[in-house]
């Protein structure tokens, strides 16, 4: 946050942000985004003590930003306050690791079989819950060797594309990277896989502003050259996409040169479905679909909405003959990345998701499609329905 | 007829200070104020507790006075002071000869000051323009004017002093060349009263001439209008003065959550019904942006004007506002005009209010034959708060609200804490911008406070409720309801109170011609004018 940021002055106290906050709806004690953002920042600039444990409860969904009629950087103000917030030691240690899924992934994917066995063991989970305050209610996503497809630059490329996989795909679901690459190839692209690391969203969400800025800087450096050479960046994780599109530049505001490069990256970043939808609009989408009888429900992740690109996956999946898809439109799932894993936050995470779980039961789909890895975790855990990335549905629908 | 020893006319800092000083000496006094406390210049000033830096070059005596009083006020009323320090910033467009004069004069006066390089200054205040040359530090501070007036009154009341608000003095009874009584009218219900007394002190600031005329005496006071702009949040963390010959819009004071820019200097015929005109506002904003460039895009909450009461002895001639001394004068009308028992204290500054009270009380005590010395330099205005109360407050309220309540309420915090412990729903924050709890609101509306309110508009001066960005749009209504629920006002009265409240809040905003405050004002107009059918005097 720049020192001369005066966006807090824009707040008219109208509470539009509060009306869309999923945490406020689920937790009556939560003071809401208006208070935690612009209101506290104003008092902080007076020099008053303004720390609040409630800052840890912000899900980072950015719905407040979308609702604000007056361009207040609500969630950015909250994130800055979160980064200054002081936590008890155990939560500090836990959140240090939660802030670094890249580092964690590197270590845990060395011997995935061992990792997965330990992460599933009851005794280990009991200890983690007691000591590290990580809930034993949930299962961890399994880890895998980061076995990503190698760059495929030699194909007859129509455009140069760089796929930014993000940690969940790299370390937990590397087969999804193959799906994405295949899907792009089916549509005439020749994607390469970026070596850039964690996007920084988990760091920001866990109140580690410094790590988030480190991630932002390193990612700008990793992708800047390619973008300057005309490459387009594609994400399949909406949180990574959100970060590349607006978070990077915000984090690097203090360095005008880096900020400029971050903005260039932002201009060249597309969500996978956004890109395919653009192809579709231009009549260039490969539509050689088989008839696929499938009853689906679609959940739009918050960070998909915050990108302001509509719901491209929903519209893409509807083009597959035989697919019946219902847009659940039931708000935030409550998982918010690592948030739902925190022992003390688990109940409220589930409470936030309740509305979505109920909608899923009403819709009774065979599967739920959603492009966010942690939304899928929450849906499988809370609604007991299989959840998949919509890219998989689309790829499977193509004729062999 | 009620009677007392002394009647004080005027509930500004000076009158309040006199009531406290007299009460400490055991002299019975009643203070009469035509509206609410701090209704005059006191409530319409910068709240800069001058270190003397502004006057060192031109008026070394005034500077010395300020410096001494600055230290006394910080000592006796720390809860009213934000001891933020100040800077005299050297701008490249200003006269370098003045910088040298300033440094020298500051040394002569004994003003603790240090010169900072441009980098050091920008480090402290990043909003200053990048081309500044450096700055001198000084012990300037901000003083919460409402707290200060209220604290003096509160302490005085606890020592037997009395005060009445909305009590306009209409006549001063004189027989055989001696003051005998004062008549006043309750401006809220029109009732007339009279108090018998031995002495009358005219501490009515810009109204001093008018009040003195009630005793058939002429007190030449010139009203010098100054307008101030309040910005939504602190853009500087210390007082920023422009190091040059004092002029318009060359001070920015961080005043609690907001900051205040001023001022102008225009002679006006009366302190009543002052308004800022658009040219004046543009003029202030233009100069303000020279001081701190971000002021050009920062949000202005409201604009208001006050009148400096400048004493113009007949010999002073036709000098303009800033050329007349900011010093004060104590006029003994017994020797000057053969009216026994009548004194006026005029001119001066907020910063010197205590000294003005001291010299006035010295004279009055001598005339009454009371042999008690002044004790206001060493007697704290407020008792310290019990540690256990503080820790209970911190458990009940969020950090910032506890810290605000502690500063504002002092020992009264114990009542608020006990009330919330009994009824946890009282912890609700009613005014979000300024973090005022329902418990505090109920306390201010109730009978236990020593400084009760009479109108809804008084609540802000006690608590800052409605002083933040929304300017009462969301809390004013709730405060009115609280007044109704606590049986202070009937439904009809509450609704009238609220209409007056809206008018007062709307007025200060209506002069802001640009930016977010205009939208805020329209939100309030639409909500209460169009939707709730509260009347709309401004017709906007
Ligand atoms: C724009 C501006 C900025 C200023 N900035 C500063 C500053 O930063 N620092 C500083 O030290 N000084 C400052 N001053 C000067 C300072 O505000 C005044 O000198 C000081 O507040 C005067 O206090 P007072 O009590 O004498 O007068 P007032 O506060 O004016 O009090 C007089 C009171 O008498 C009441 N009254 C009048 N007639 C009657 C009647 N008939 N019956 C009953 N009551 C009556 C009025 O309602 C009023 O409340 C500033 C002044 C202005 C105008």
PDB file of N, CA, C and O and ligand atoms in Angstrom, chain B residues 9-15 32-50 167-170 203-207 211 214 224-228 263 305-309 345 347-352 356, ligand 1:
ATOM      1  N   UNK B   9     -19.648  35.222  31.772  1.00  0.00           N
ATOM      2  CA  UNK B   9     -20.422  35.182  30.523  1.00  0.00           C
ATOM      3  C   UNK B   9     -19.524  34.633  29.419  1.00  0.00           C
ATOM      4  O   UNK B   9     -18.507  35.230  29.069  1.00  0.00           O
ATOM      5  N   UNK B  10     -19.907  33.475  28.891  1.00  0.00           N
ATOM      6  CA  UNK B  10     -19.125  32.888  27.793  1.00  0.00           C
ATOM      7  C   UNK B  10     -18.556  31.532  28.160  1.00  0.00           C
ATOM      8  O   UNK B  10     -17.810  31.406  29.118  1.00  0.00           O
ATOM      9  N   UNK B  11     -18.944  30.506  27.388  1.00  0.00           N
ATOM     10  CA  UNK B  11     -18.476  29.135  27.639  1.00  0.00           C
ATOM     11  C   UNK B  11     -17.444  28.688  26.640  1.00  0.00           C
ATOM     12  O   UNK B  11     -17.479  27.564  26.165  1.00  0.00           O
ATOM     13  N   UNK B  12     -16.519  29.581  26.283  1.00  0.00           N
ATOM     14  CA  UNK B  12     -15.364  29.170  25.488  1.00  0.00           C
ATOM     15  C   UNK B  12     -14.255  28.720  26.416  1.00  0.00           C
ATOM     16  O   UNK B  12     -14.483  28.550  27.627  1.00  0.00           O
ATOM     17  N   UNK B  13     -13.055  28.542  25.865  1.00  0.00           N
ATOM     18  CA  UNK B  13     -11.935  28.096  26.693  1.00  0.00           C
ATOM     19  C   UNK B  13     -11.669  29.092  27.812  1.00  0.00           C
ATOM     20  O   UNK B  13     -11.412  28.706  28.956  1.00  0.00           O
ATOM     21  N   UNK B  14     -11.766  30.378  27.488  1.00  0.00           N
ATOM     22  CA  UNK B  14     -11.438  31.389  28.490  1.00  0.00           C
ATOM     23  C   UNK B  14     -12.421  31.335  29.663  1.00  0.00           C
ATOM     24  O   UNK B  14     -12.007  31.239  30.823  1.00  0.00           O
ATOM     25  N   UNK B  15     -13.714  31.357  29.357  1.00  0.00           N
ATOM     26  CA  UNK B  15     -14.717  31.302  30.417  1.00  0.00           C
ATOM     27  C   UNK B  15     -14.599  30.028  31.230  1.00  0.00           C
ATOM     28  O   UNK B  15     -14.655  30.046  32.470  1.00  0.00           O
ATOM     29  N   UNK B  32     -22.462  31.258  32.272  1.00  0.00           N
ATOM     30  CA  UNK B  32     -23.615  31.254  31.368  1.00  0.00           C
ATOM     31  C   UNK B  32     -23.121  31.265  29.926  1.00  0.00           C
ATOM     32  O   UNK B  32     -22.271  32.081  29.562  1.00  0.00           O
ATOM     33  N   UNK B  33     -23.650  30.355  29.133  1.00  0.00           N
ATOM     34  CA  UNK B  33     -23.248  30.267  27.729  1.00  0.00           C
ATOM     35  C   UNK B  33     -24.515  30.276  26.885  1.00  0.00           C
ATOM     36  O   UNK B  33     -25.450  29.527  27.144  1.00  0.00           O
ATOM     37  N   UNK B  34     -24.521  31.106  25.843  1.00  0.00           N
ATOM     38  CA  UNK B  34     -25.758  31.266  25.069  1.00  0.00           C
ATOM     39  C   UNK B  34     -26.122  30.032  24.231  1.00  0.00           C
ATOM     40  O   UNK B  34     -27.286  29.801  23.943  1.00  0.00           O
ATOM     41  N   UNK B  35     -25.112  29.262  23.828  1.00  0.00           N
ATOM     42  CA  UNK B  35     -25.423  28.014  23.106  1.00  0.00           C
ATOM     43  C   UNK B  35     -24.811  26.856  23.875  1.00  0.00           C
ATOM     44  O   UNK B  35     -25.098  26.696  25.046  1.00  0.00           O
ATOM     45  N   UNK B  36     -23.976  26.044  23.193  1.00  0.00           N
ATOM     46  CA  UNK B  36     -23.313  24.970  23.922  1.00  0.00           C
ATOM     47  C   UNK B  36     -21.877  25.394  24.191  1.00  0.00           C
ATOM     48  O   UNK B  36     -21.384  26.350  23.595  1.00  0.00           O
ATOM     49  N   UNK B  37     -21.203  24.659  25.065  1.00  0.00           N
ATOM     50  CA  UNK B  37     -19.795  24.928  25.335  1.00  0.00           C
ATOM     51  C   UNK B  37     -19.028  24.930  24.025  1.00  0.00           C
ATOM     52  O   UNK B  37     -19.337  24.176  23.107  1.00  0.00           O
ATOM     53  N   UNK B  38     -18.024  25.790  23.953  1.00  0.00           N
ATOM     54  CA  UNK B  38     -17.144  25.873  22.772  1.00  0.00           C
ATOM     55  C   UNK B  38     -17.913  26.209  21.500  1.00  0.00           C
ATOM     56  O   UNK B  38     -17.526  25.801  20.410  1.00  0.00           O
ATOM     57  N   UNK B  39     -18.989  26.958  21.648  1.00  0.00           N
ATOM     58  CA  UNK B  39     -19.763  27.355  20.470  1.00  0.00           C
ATOM     59  C   UNK B  39     -19.060  28.456  19.682  1.00  0.00           C
ATOM     60  O   UNK B  39     -19.225  28.587  18.486  1.00  0.00           O
ATOM     61  N   UNK B  40     -18.219  29.238  20.353  1.00  0.00           N
ATOM     62  CA  UNK B  40     -17.577  30.370  19.690  1.00  0.00           C
ATOM     63  C   UNK B  40     -16.264  29.999  19.032  1.00  0.00           C
ATOM     64  O   UNK B  40     -16.134  28.907  18.465  1.00  0.00           O
ATOM     65  N   UNK B  41     -15.300  30.909  19.127  1.00  0.00           N
ATOM     66  CA  UNK B  41     -14.005  30.709  18.472  1.00  0.00           C
ATOM     67  C   UNK B  41     -13.329  29.432  18.958  1.00  0.00           C
ATOM     68  O   UNK B  41     -12.632  28.754  18.201  1.00  0.00           O
ATOM     69  N   UNK B  42     -13.561  29.087  20.208  1.00  0.00           N
ATOM     70  CA  UNK B  42     -12.919  27.899  20.766  1.00  0.00           C
ATOM     71  C   UNK B  42     -13.222  26.650  19.940  1.00  0.00           C
ATOM     72  O   UNK B  42     -12.335  25.864  19.633  1.00  0.00           O
ATOM     73  N   UNK B  43     -14.481  26.484  19.586  1.00  0.00           N
ATOM     74  CA  UNK B  43     -14.859  25.298  18.815  1.00  0.00           C
ATOM     75  C   UNK B  43     -14.632  25.472  17.330  1.00  0.00           C
ATOM     76  O   UNK B  43     -14.924  24.566  16.542  1.00  0.00           O
ATOM     77  N   UNK B  44     -14.155  26.612  16.912  1.00  0.00           N
ATOM     78  CA  UNK B  44     -13.967  26.857  15.476  1.00  0.00           C
ATOM     79  C   UNK B  44     -12.542  27.239  15.169  1.00  0.00           C
ATOM     80  O   UNK B  44     -12.284  28.048  14.300  1.00  0.00           O
ATOM     81  N   UNK B  45     -11.615  26.708  15.934  1.00  0.00           N
ATOM     82  CA  UNK B  45     -10.224  27.054  15.653  1.00  0.00           C
ATOM     83  C   UNK B  45      -9.448  25.805  15.268  1.00  0.00           C
ATOM     84  O   UNK B  45      -9.951  24.698  15.288  1.00  0.00           O
ATOM     85  N   UNK B  46      -8.200  26.030  14.871  1.00  0.00           N
ATOM     86  CA  UNK B  46      -7.292  24.953  14.484  1.00  0.00           C
ATOM     87  C   UNK B  46      -7.053  23.939  15.590  1.00  0.00           C
ATOM     88  O   UNK B  46      -6.764  22.785  15.334  1.00  0.00           O
ATOM     89  N   UNK B  47      -7.068  24.445  16.828  1.00  0.00           N
ATOM     90  CA  UNK B  47      -6.662  23.601  17.934  1.00  0.00           C
ATOM     91  C   UNK B  47      -5.158  23.422  17.979  1.00  0.00           C
ATOM     92  O   UNK B  47      -4.661  22.412  18.470  1.00  0.00           O
ATOM     93  N   UNK B  48      -4.446  24.407  17.476  1.00  0.00           N
ATOM     94  CA  UNK B  48      -2.995  24.320  17.547  1.00  0.00           C
ATOM     95  C   UNK B  48      -2.552  24.863  18.899  1.00  0.00           C
ATOM     96  O   UNK B  48      -2.823  26.023  19.228  1.00  0.00           O
ATOM     97  N   UNK B  49      -1.901  24.014  19.680  1.00  0.00           N
ATOM     98  CA  UNK B  49      -1.317  24.469  20.930  1.00  0.00           C
ATOM     99  C   UNK B  49       0.052  25.028  20.547  1.00  0.00           C
ATOM    100  O   UNK B  49       1.031  24.299  20.437  1.00  0.00           O
ATOM    101  N   UNK B  50       0.059  26.337  20.301  1.00  0.00           N
ATOM    102  CA  UNK B  50       1.259  26.994  19.781  1.00  0.00           C
ATOM    103  C   UNK B  50       2.451  26.773  20.690  1.00  0.00           C
ATOM    104  O   UNK B  50       2.335  26.856  21.912  1.00  0.00           O
ATOM    105  N   UNK B 167     -28.095  29.575  27.621  1.00  0.00           N
ATOM    106  CA  UNK B 167     -28.539  30.632  28.535  1.00  0.00           C
ATOM    107  C   UNK B 167     -27.878  31.930  28.095  1.00  0.00           C
ATOM    108  O   UNK B 167     -26.710  32.177  28.379  1.00  0.00           O
ATOM    109  N   UNK B 168     -28.641  32.736  27.404  1.00  0.00           N
ATOM    110  CA  UNK B 168     -28.087  33.959  26.830  1.00  0.00           C
ATOM    111  C   UNK B 168     -28.286  35.141  27.782  1.00  0.00           C
ATOM    112  O   UNK B 168     -29.414  35.415  28.201  1.00  0.00           O
ATOM    113  N   UNK B 169     -27.195  35.782  28.090  1.00  0.00           N
ATOM    114  CA  UNK B 169     -27.282  36.939  28.978  1.00  0.00           C
ATOM    115  C   UNK B 169     -27.947  38.082  28.223  1.00  0.00           C
ATOM    116  O   UNK B 169     -27.535  38.442  27.126  1.00  0.00           O
ATOM    117  N   UNK B 170     -29.012  38.644  28.826  1.00  0.00           N
ATOM    118  CA  UNK B 170     -29.765  39.683  28.132  1.00  0.00           C
ATOM    119  C   UNK B 170     -29.653  41.029  28.829  1.00  0.00           C
ATOM    120  O   UNK B 170     -29.946  42.057  28.242  1.00  0.00           O
ATOM    121  N   UNK B 203     -16.421  37.150  29.322  1.00  0.00           N
ATOM    122  CA  UNK B 203     -15.446  36.313  28.605  1.00  0.00           C
ATOM    123  C   UNK B 203     -16.101  35.832  27.328  1.00  0.00           C
ATOM    124  O   UNK B 203     -16.062  34.660  26.988  1.00  0.00           O
ATOM    125  N   UNK B 204     -16.750  36.774  26.638  1.00  0.00           N
ATOM    126  CA  UNK B 204     -17.582  36.345  25.518  1.00  0.00           C
ATOM    127  C   UNK B 204     -16.897  36.515  24.167  1.00  0.00           C
ATOM    128  O   UNK B 204     -17.552  36.572  23.128  1.00  0.00           O
ATOM    129  N   UNK B 205     -15.566  36.584  24.168  1.00  0.00           N
ATOM    130  CA  UNK B 205     -14.801  36.539  22.917  1.00  0.00           C
ATOM    131  C   UNK B 205     -15.247  37.595  21.932  1.00  0.00           C
ATOM    132  O   UNK B 205     -15.280  38.785  22.237  1.00  0.00           O
ATOM    133  N   UNK B 206     -15.621  37.152  20.747  1.00  0.00           N
ATOM    134  CA  UNK B 206     -16.034  38.073  19.689  1.00  0.00           C
ATOM    135  C   UNK B 206     -17.297  38.856  20.025  1.00  0.00           C
ATOM    136  O   UNK B 206     -17.613  39.850  19.379  1.00  0.00           O
ATOM    137  N   UNK B 207     -18.023  38.409  21.035  1.00  0.00           N
ATOM    138  CA  UNK B 207     -19.260  39.098  21.436  1.00  0.00           C
ATOM    139  C   UNK B 207     -19.004  40.106  22.563  1.00  0.00           C
ATOM    140  O   UNK B 207     -19.931  40.691  23.099  1.00  0.00           O
ATOM    141  N   UNK B 211     -21.723  42.317  24.705  1.00  0.00           N
ATOM    142  CA  UNK B 211     -22.021  42.005  26.098  1.00  0.00           C
ATOM    143  C   UNK B 211     -21.676  43.201  26.992  1.00  0.00           C
ATOM    144  O   UNK B 211     -22.438  43.558  27.896  1.00  0.00           O
ATOM    145  N   UNK B 214     -24.204  45.850  27.441  1.00  0.00           N
ATOM    146  CA  UNK B 214     -25.292  45.604  28.388  1.00  0.00           C
ATOM    147  C   UNK B 214     -25.016  46.313  29.716  1.00  0.00           C
ATOM    148  O   UNK B 214     -25.930  46.593  30.490  1.00  0.00           O
ATOM    149  N   UNK B 224     -12.143  38.977  13.490  1.00  0.00           N
ATOM    150  CA  UNK B 224     -11.336  38.633  12.332  1.00  0.00           C
ATOM    151  C   UNK B 224     -11.698  37.206  11.924  1.00  0.00           C
ATOM    152  O   UNK B 224     -11.346  36.258  12.615  1.00  0.00           O
ATOM    153  N   UNK B 225     -12.428  37.108  10.821  1.00  0.00           N
ATOM    154  CA  UNK B 225     -12.912  35.782  10.418  1.00  0.00           C
ATOM    155  C   UNK B 225     -11.779  34.941   9.845  1.00  0.00           C
ATOM    156  O   UNK B 225     -10.965  35.415   9.050  1.00  0.00           O
ATOM    157  N   UNK B 226     -11.745  33.672  10.258  1.00  0.00           N
ATOM    158  CA  UNK B 226     -10.823  32.713   9.668  1.00  0.00           C
ATOM    159  C   UNK B 226     -11.618  31.486   9.289  1.00  0.00           C
ATOM    160  O   UNK B 226     -12.519  31.070  10.012  1.00  0.00           O
ATOM    161  N   UNK B 227     -11.330  30.915   8.111  1.00  0.00           N
ATOM    162  CA  UNK B 227     -12.021  29.689   7.722  1.00  0.00           C
ATOM    163  C   UNK B 227     -11.048  28.533   7.714  1.00  0.00           C
ATOM    164  O   UNK B 227      -9.867  28.701   7.437  1.00  0.00           O
ATOM    165  N   UNK B 228     -11.588  27.365   8.029  1.00  0.00           N
ATOM    166  CA  UNK B 228     -10.757  26.171   8.135  1.00  0.00           C
ATOM    167  C   UNK B 228     -11.351  25.044   7.314  1.00  0.00           C
ATOM    168  O   UNK B 228     -12.573  24.922   7.193  1.00  0.00           O
ATOM    169  N   UNK B 263      -5.398  29.259   7.755  1.00  0.00           N
ATOM    170  CA  UNK B 263      -6.722  29.841   7.748  1.00  0.00           C
ATOM    171  C   UNK B 263      -6.677  31.101   6.913  1.00  0.00           C
ATOM    172  O   UNK B 263      -5.627  31.483   6.420  1.00  0.00           O
ATOM    173  N   UNK B 305     -16.070  28.505   9.728  1.00  0.00           N
ATOM    174  CA  UNK B 305     -15.411  29.779   9.982  1.00  0.00           C
ATOM    175  C   UNK B 305     -15.597  30.167  11.431  1.00  0.00           C
ATOM    176  O   UNK B 305     -16.644  29.905  12.027  1.00  0.00           O
ATOM    177  N   UNK B 306     -14.608  30.804  11.982  1.00  0.00           N
ATOM    178  CA  UNK B 306     -14.692  31.335  13.334  1.00  0.00           C
ATOM    179  C   UNK B 306     -14.213  32.774  13.315  1.00  0.00           C
ATOM    180  O   UNK B 306     -13.652  33.229  12.320  1.00  0.00           O
ATOM    181  N   UNK B 307     -14.467  33.473  14.410  1.00  0.00           N
ATOM    182  CA  UNK B 307     -14.008  34.860  14.466  1.00  0.00           C
ATOM    183  C   UNK B 307     -13.026  35.018  15.605  1.00  0.00           C
ATOM    184  O   UNK B 307     -13.354  34.732  16.759  1.00  0.00           O
ATOM    185  N   UNK B 308     -11.809  35.423  15.267  1.00  0.00           N
ATOM    186  CA  UNK B 308     -10.828  35.720  16.313  1.00  0.00           C
ATOM    187  C   UNK B 308     -11.250  37.018  16.978  1.00  0.00           C
ATOM    188  O   UNK B 308     -11.483  38.010  16.295  1.00  0.00           O
ATOM    189  N   UNK B 309     -11.333  37.014  18.289  1.00  0.00           N
ATOM    190  CA  UNK B 309     -11.668  38.250  18.979  1.00  0.00           C
ATOM    191  C   UNK B 309     -10.373  39.045  19.162  1.00  0.00           C
ATOM    192  O   UNK B 309      -9.540  38.688  19.970  1.00  0.00           O
ATOM    193  N   UNK B 345     -12.331  40.177  29.714  1.00  0.00           N
ATOM    194  CA  UNK B 345     -11.064  39.605  29.270  1.00  0.00           C
ATOM    195  C   UNK B 345     -11.204  39.364  27.767  1.00  0.00           C
ATOM    196  O   UNK B 345     -12.092  38.633  27.332  1.00  0.00           O
ATOM    197  N   UNK B 347      -9.449  39.235  23.555  1.00  0.00           N
ATOM    198  CA  UNK B 347      -8.285  38.958  22.706  1.00  0.00           C
ATOM    199  C   UNK B 347      -7.667  37.623  23.076  1.00  0.00           C
ATOM    200  O   UNK B 347      -8.332  36.731  23.587  1.00  0.00           O
ATOM    201  N   UNK B 348      -6.381  37.494  22.835  1.00  0.00           N
ATOM    202  CA  UNK B 348      -5.661  36.288  23.215  1.00  0.00           C
ATOM    203  C   UNK B 348      -5.832  35.140  22.246  1.00  0.00           C
ATOM    204  O   UNK B 348      -6.319  35.304  21.132  1.00  0.00           O
ATOM    205  N   UNK B 349      -5.434  33.991  22.723  1.00  0.00           N
ATOM    206  CA  UNK B 349      -5.434  32.788  21.897  1.00  0.00           C
ATOM    207  C   UNK B 349      -5.944  31.634  22.742  1.00  0.00           C
ATOM    208  O   UNK B 349      -5.924  31.711  23.964  1.00  0.00           O
ATOM    209  N   UNK B 350      -6.305  30.597  22.069  1.00  0.00           N
ATOM    210  CA  UNK B 350      -6.676  29.393  22.787  1.00  0.00           C
ATOM    211  C   UNK B 350      -5.503  28.943  23.664  1.00  0.00           C
ATOM    212  O   UNK B 350      -5.676  28.566  24.825  1.00  0.00           O
ATOM    213  N   UNK B 351      -4.315  28.974  23.077  1.00  0.00           N
ATOM    214  CA  UNK B 351      -3.120  28.496  23.778  1.00  0.00           C
ATOM    215  C   UNK B 351      -2.924  29.187  25.120  1.00  0.00           C
ATOM    216  O   UNK B 351      -2.457  28.576  26.078  1.00  0.00           O
ATOM    217  N   UNK B 352      -3.328  30.465  25.186  1.00  0.00           N
ATOM    218  CA  UNK B 352      -3.078  31.216  26.421  1.00  0.00           C
ATOM    219  C   UNK B 352      -4.323  31.290  27.315  1.00  0.00           C
ATOM    220  O   UNK B 352      -4.403  32.146  28.190  1.00  0.00           O
ATOM    221  N   UNK B 356      -4.914  33.655  30.667  1.00  0.00           N
ATOM    222  CA  UNK B 356      -5.985  34.663  30.671  1.00  0.00           C
ATOM    223  C   UNK B 356      -6.899  34.437  31.863  1.00  0.00           C
ATOM    224  O   UNK B 356      -7.326  35.388  32.537  1.00  0.00           O
TER     225      UNK B 356
HETATM  226  C1  LIG C   1     -10.030  30.273  12.438  1.00  0.00           C
HETATM  227  C2  LIG C   1      -9.357  30.417  13.764  1.00  0.00           C
HETATM  228  C3  LIG C   1      -8.256  29.658  14.068  1.00  0.00           C
HETATM  229  C4  LIG C   1      -7.642  29.783  15.295  1.00  0.00           C
HETATM  230  N1  LIG C   1      -6.599  28.963  15.569  1.00  0.00           N
HETATM  231  C5  LIG C   1      -6.034  29.038  16.790  1.00  0.00           C
HETATM  232  C6  LIG C   1      -5.033  28.127  17.112  1.00  0.00           C
HETATM  233  O1  LIG C   1      -4.690  27.248  16.325  1.00  0.00           O
HETATM  234  N2  LIG C   1      -4.437  28.218  18.316  1.00  0.00           N
HETATM  235  C7  LIG C   1      -4.815  29.164  19.228  1.00  0.00           C
HETATM  236  O2  LIG C   1      -4.226  29.205  20.283  1.00  0.00           O
HETATM  237  N3  LIG C   1      -5.816  30.029  18.949  1.00  0.00           N
HETATM  238  C8  LIG C   1      -6.435  29.993  17.750  1.00  0.00           C
HETATM  239  N4  LIG C   1      -7.451  30.837  17.458  1.00  0.00           N
HETATM  240  C9  LIG C   1      -7.889  31.793  18.462  1.00  0.00           C
HETATM  241  C10 LIG C   1      -8.798  31.121  19.476  1.00  0.00           C
HETATM  242  O3  LIG C   1      -9.767  30.361  18.848  1.00  0.00           O
HETATM  243  C11 LIG C   1      -9.516  32.130  20.330  1.00  0.00           C
HETATM  244  O4  LIG C   1      -8.636  33.108  20.755  1.00  0.00           O
HETATM  245  C12 LIG C   1     -10.106  31.488  21.583  1.00  0.00           C
HETATM  246  O5  LIG C   1     -10.796  30.311  21.266  1.00  0.00           O
HETATM  247  C13 LIG C   1     -11.037  32.444  22.247  1.00  0.00           C
HETATM  248  O6  LIG C   1     -11.726  31.792  23.299  1.00  0.00           O
HETATM  249  P1  LIG C   1     -12.777  32.573  24.159  1.00  0.00           P
HETATM  250  O7  LIG C   1     -13.282  31.664  25.185  1.00  0.00           O
HETATM  251  O8  LIG C   1     -12.151  33.832  24.633  1.00  0.00           O
HETATM  252  O9  LIG C   1     -13.903  32.996  23.136  1.00  0.00           O
HETATM  253  P2  LIG C   1     -15.042  32.091  22.488  1.00  0.00           P
HETATM  254  O10 LIG C   1     -14.602  30.714  22.321  1.00  0.00           O
HETATM  255  O11 LIG C   1     -15.535  32.796  21.306  1.00  0.00           O
HETATM  256  O12 LIG C   1     -16.148  32.061  23.591  1.00  0.00           O
HETATM  257  C14 LIG C   1     -17.074  33.092  23.779  1.00  0.00           C
HETATM  258  C15 LIG C   1     -18.391  32.487  24.140  1.00  0.00           C
HETATM  259  O13 LIG C   1     -19.264  33.476  24.613  1.00  0.00           O
HETATM  260  C16 LIG C   1     -20.567  33.118  24.279  1.00  0.00           C
HETATM  261  N5  LIG C   1     -21.444  34.282  24.345  1.00  0.00           N
HETATM  262  C17 LIG C   1     -21.437  35.363  23.561  1.00  0.00           C
HETATM  263  N6  LIG C   1     -22.423  36.202  23.917  1.00  0.00           N
HETATM  264  C18 LIG C   1     -23.066  35.659  24.971  1.00  0.00           C
HETATM  265  C19 LIG C   1     -24.167  36.070  25.779  1.00  0.00           C
HETATM  266  N7  LIG C   1     -24.806  37.194  25.573  1.00  0.00           N
HETATM  267  N8  LIG C   1     -24.572  35.225  26.753  1.00  0.00           N
HETATM  268  C20 LIG C   1     -23.943  34.053  26.976  1.00  0.00           C
HETATM  269  N9  LIG C   1     -22.893  33.650  26.239  1.00  0.00           N
HETATM  270  C21 LIG C   1     -22.453  34.444  25.251  1.00  0.00           C
HETATM  271  C22 LIG C   1     -20.402  32.610  22.880  1.00  0.00           C
HETATM  272  O14 LIG C   1     -21.480  31.761  22.497  1.00  0.00           O
HETATM  273  C23 LIG C   1     -19.087  31.849  22.974  1.00  0.00           C
HETATM  274  O15 LIG C   1     -19.278  30.473  23.224  1.00  0.00           O
HETATM  275  C24 LIG C   1      -8.105  30.719  16.232  1.00  0.00           C
HETATM  276  C25 LIG C   1      -9.220  31.491  15.932  1.00  0.00           C
HETATM  277  C26 LIG C   1      -9.862  31.326  14.720  1.00  0.00           C
HETATM  278  C27 LIG C   1     -11.071  32.134  14.429  1.00  0.00           C
END
